[in-house]
Amino acid sequence: MKQDSLLAPDTVPVLVPTPSERPYTYAVPQGMHVEPGSIVAVPLGPRLVPGVVWDADHKDDVDAKKLRAVEHVFDCPPLSEETRRFVDWLARYTLAAPGMVARMVLRVPAAFDPEPLTPGLRRTNILPERMTTARERVMETASDGFGWTRSGLAHAAGVSLSVVDGLLKAGSFEEIDLPPVPVVARPDPTFGAAQLSGDQQAAAETIAAPVREGGFSASLLDGVTGSGKTEVYFEAIAAALEKGRQVLVLLPEISLTHSFLERFHDRFGAPPAEWHSDLAPKTRERVWRQVADGRVRVVAGARSALFLPFSDLGLIVVDEEHDPAYKQEERVVYHARDMAVVRGHIGGFPVILSSATPSVETRYNAETGRYRHVKLSRRFAEAALPELATIDMRRTPPARGKFLSPPLVKAVGAAVERGEQAILFLNRRGYAPLTLCRVCGHRFECPDCSSWLVEHRFRGQLLCHHCGHHEPVPEACPECGTLDHLVACGPGIERIAEEVVEAFPDARAIVLSSDMLGGVKRLRLELEAIEKGEVDIVIGTQLVAKGHNFPNMTLVGVVDADLGLANGDPRAAERTFQLLSQVTGRAGRTGKKSLGLIQTFQPEHPAMRAIVSGDADAFYANQIAERERGQLPPFGRLASIIISANSRAEAENHGRALRAAAPSGEIMVLGPAEAPLALIRGRHRFRILVHGPERANMQAFLRALIASAPRPRGSVRVSVDIDPQSFL
Ligand code: ADP
Ligand code: ZN
């Protein structure tokens, strides 16, 4: 403990959004009031940067005379103690610099100043000397005594602006300041409560009770696709709103929010505030500010919404908790699902994890009683789960140069014939994953990454899916110069679309993927069109796999179920099981009979068998046993160290130095090995895998290792990934 007496009393630690390991100390000018959490502007080098006044145990012993002073305190609610502790905790756990974590909270500097008041008008008691019908209408419209904007009033009364101006001049109106307009109306917990089924009601009671009681707890809402998990957790949200607490719902994919927003609106009479990277800057500012002021009660957002400055958060729901999109792999490397649980723990409120296919870790926590396990084993109402079958690609292969096997083509045809819809799912964007020259064998590779260029035929480009590098598809081979001899190898969704158009020229087909031109807006329109039955066949990537309710969808075809099994990832089987359950779960949302067909070369693989048999319990038991055998999470701990540099040798050498610095003990250090993605954006990559028992303090170990290794020099960069999800 440092002694406060060594410090001038009027200094504060300020955490600034830089890679600094700790807050810097600043002087507080006389007459300025700051407290822990205050958002301030401080000089840093030649710049003025935003920062947060941190807690006193962070103070440095510094010479008070040399201190620079806090320049300005923003008129903004201070960050809560809960938020500050969350930032500290997350930084310690992920080994990120606290300043970089704070940076995620301080993303929207324009919101630190209060929203400007809008000039408005309010009726006085004075009647104008000359009354006209137009004037009467205005007086009548404003008779409720509320404030109006000048144009809003004119519009509502159906008169021109000059009529309003005339009444203002006549003294019948006075000028007032109107408060900022809320981004969303207040949700009403009693607005449109659903009639829950018996199962749903019981589940809703179980997860809403801890919300009413308060205090930390974690629950897994584990229900098959279409069982009504959303309706059920809405009851927990209602309970939080009734207590006057704020709610955060995390969603893995913004494309999902469309139907979610509508359903939320129907249930609560107002939409939640959205938070994701696609928001307009002005909206972003207003949402951030109104979350801080407590005026926004419910946020539905992507993982970054965890870092919003909630003033009174009382519940987090993590929808599709197993989704890999919750892992952030850049800068501060964290898992939003895990950090949501941490935030609940720190804030002393419940967290609900919802999924039809929970991650093995979460499922294990539920089975061992760390999390409450709430199950929904049936679909709502008359909806039945689809019948599932594999198509053995060795026995019924597609025609030459095609990718859809005869049984799948037949099933699609039958669905379209019946006036129903089909999805063909392939988790690969573009036309073909590899292009080569038939004459010299040249393969098109990204100049900056170790990956093949993917042909996107609609755009006429070859595209790198790692760095975005693109070039036009050439007519001649750049290697041998032969014209018109480039061949596309393997399928992407655009190629499947081509096959579909050939086979079903009269069907209305649509391609859906995240890189579609037109962005989120267009995507939402297309999803709506599918919902309304304006499309017969959907060809899509994982974007179509999640959460959507397409009532008339009775066939799901998985084009290549083996795609995720190839890369040696320890979670490959789990991921495949999750993705295929999700995507086949899009079928059969109404009473109609439905079918899921899975094209695979390995129908005997445990993941395929689990899908077809529907025996998820056996699959999880098997996965948990396998994790235990390998001492993998949740039975052991993993961390990755990724070393990258401009040259291969530099990266490898630094990897070796890190390895050599590893303290000996029960924690094992494997590598450095060249990463499967050996080159990304021109940077060479090596990986070290750190594997320890469950009780091990990985953070202390890694800190010691990094501290005793030489500092990275030149272009070398080291990043640590605690609980890695990707091993590429
Ligand atoms: P899940 O998230 O488990 O896949 P959803 O919550 O999306 O399931 O529900 C599936 C469909 O069933 C949705 O269209 C939803 O509106 C409907 N549904 C579920 N429960 C009810 C209910 N109690 N009353 C009315 N509709 C319901
Ligand atoms: Zn690239």
Short mmCIF file of C-alpha atoms and ligand atoms in Angstrom, two decimals, residues 446 448-449 451 464 466-469 681, ligand 2:
data_model
loop_
_atom_site.label_atom_id
_atom_site.label_comp_id
_atom_site.label_asym_id
_atom_site.label_seq_id
_atom_site.Cartn_x
_atom_site.Cartn_y
_atom_site.Cartn_z
CA CYS A 446 -2.82 -13.47 -51.59
CA ASP A 448 0.21 -10.70 -48.03
CA CYS A 449 -1.37 -13.78 -46.46
CA SER A 451 -4.36 -18.02 -48.21
CA CYS A 464 -8.49 -12.48 -49.85
CA HIS A 466 -8.16 -12.48 -44.41
CA CYS A 467 -6.97 -9.03 -45.41
CA GLY A 468 -9.45 -7.91 -48.05
CA HIS A 469 -6.81 -7.74 -50.81
CA ARG A 681 -1.30 -8.92 -43.97
ZN ZN B 2 -4.58 -11.39 -47.71
#
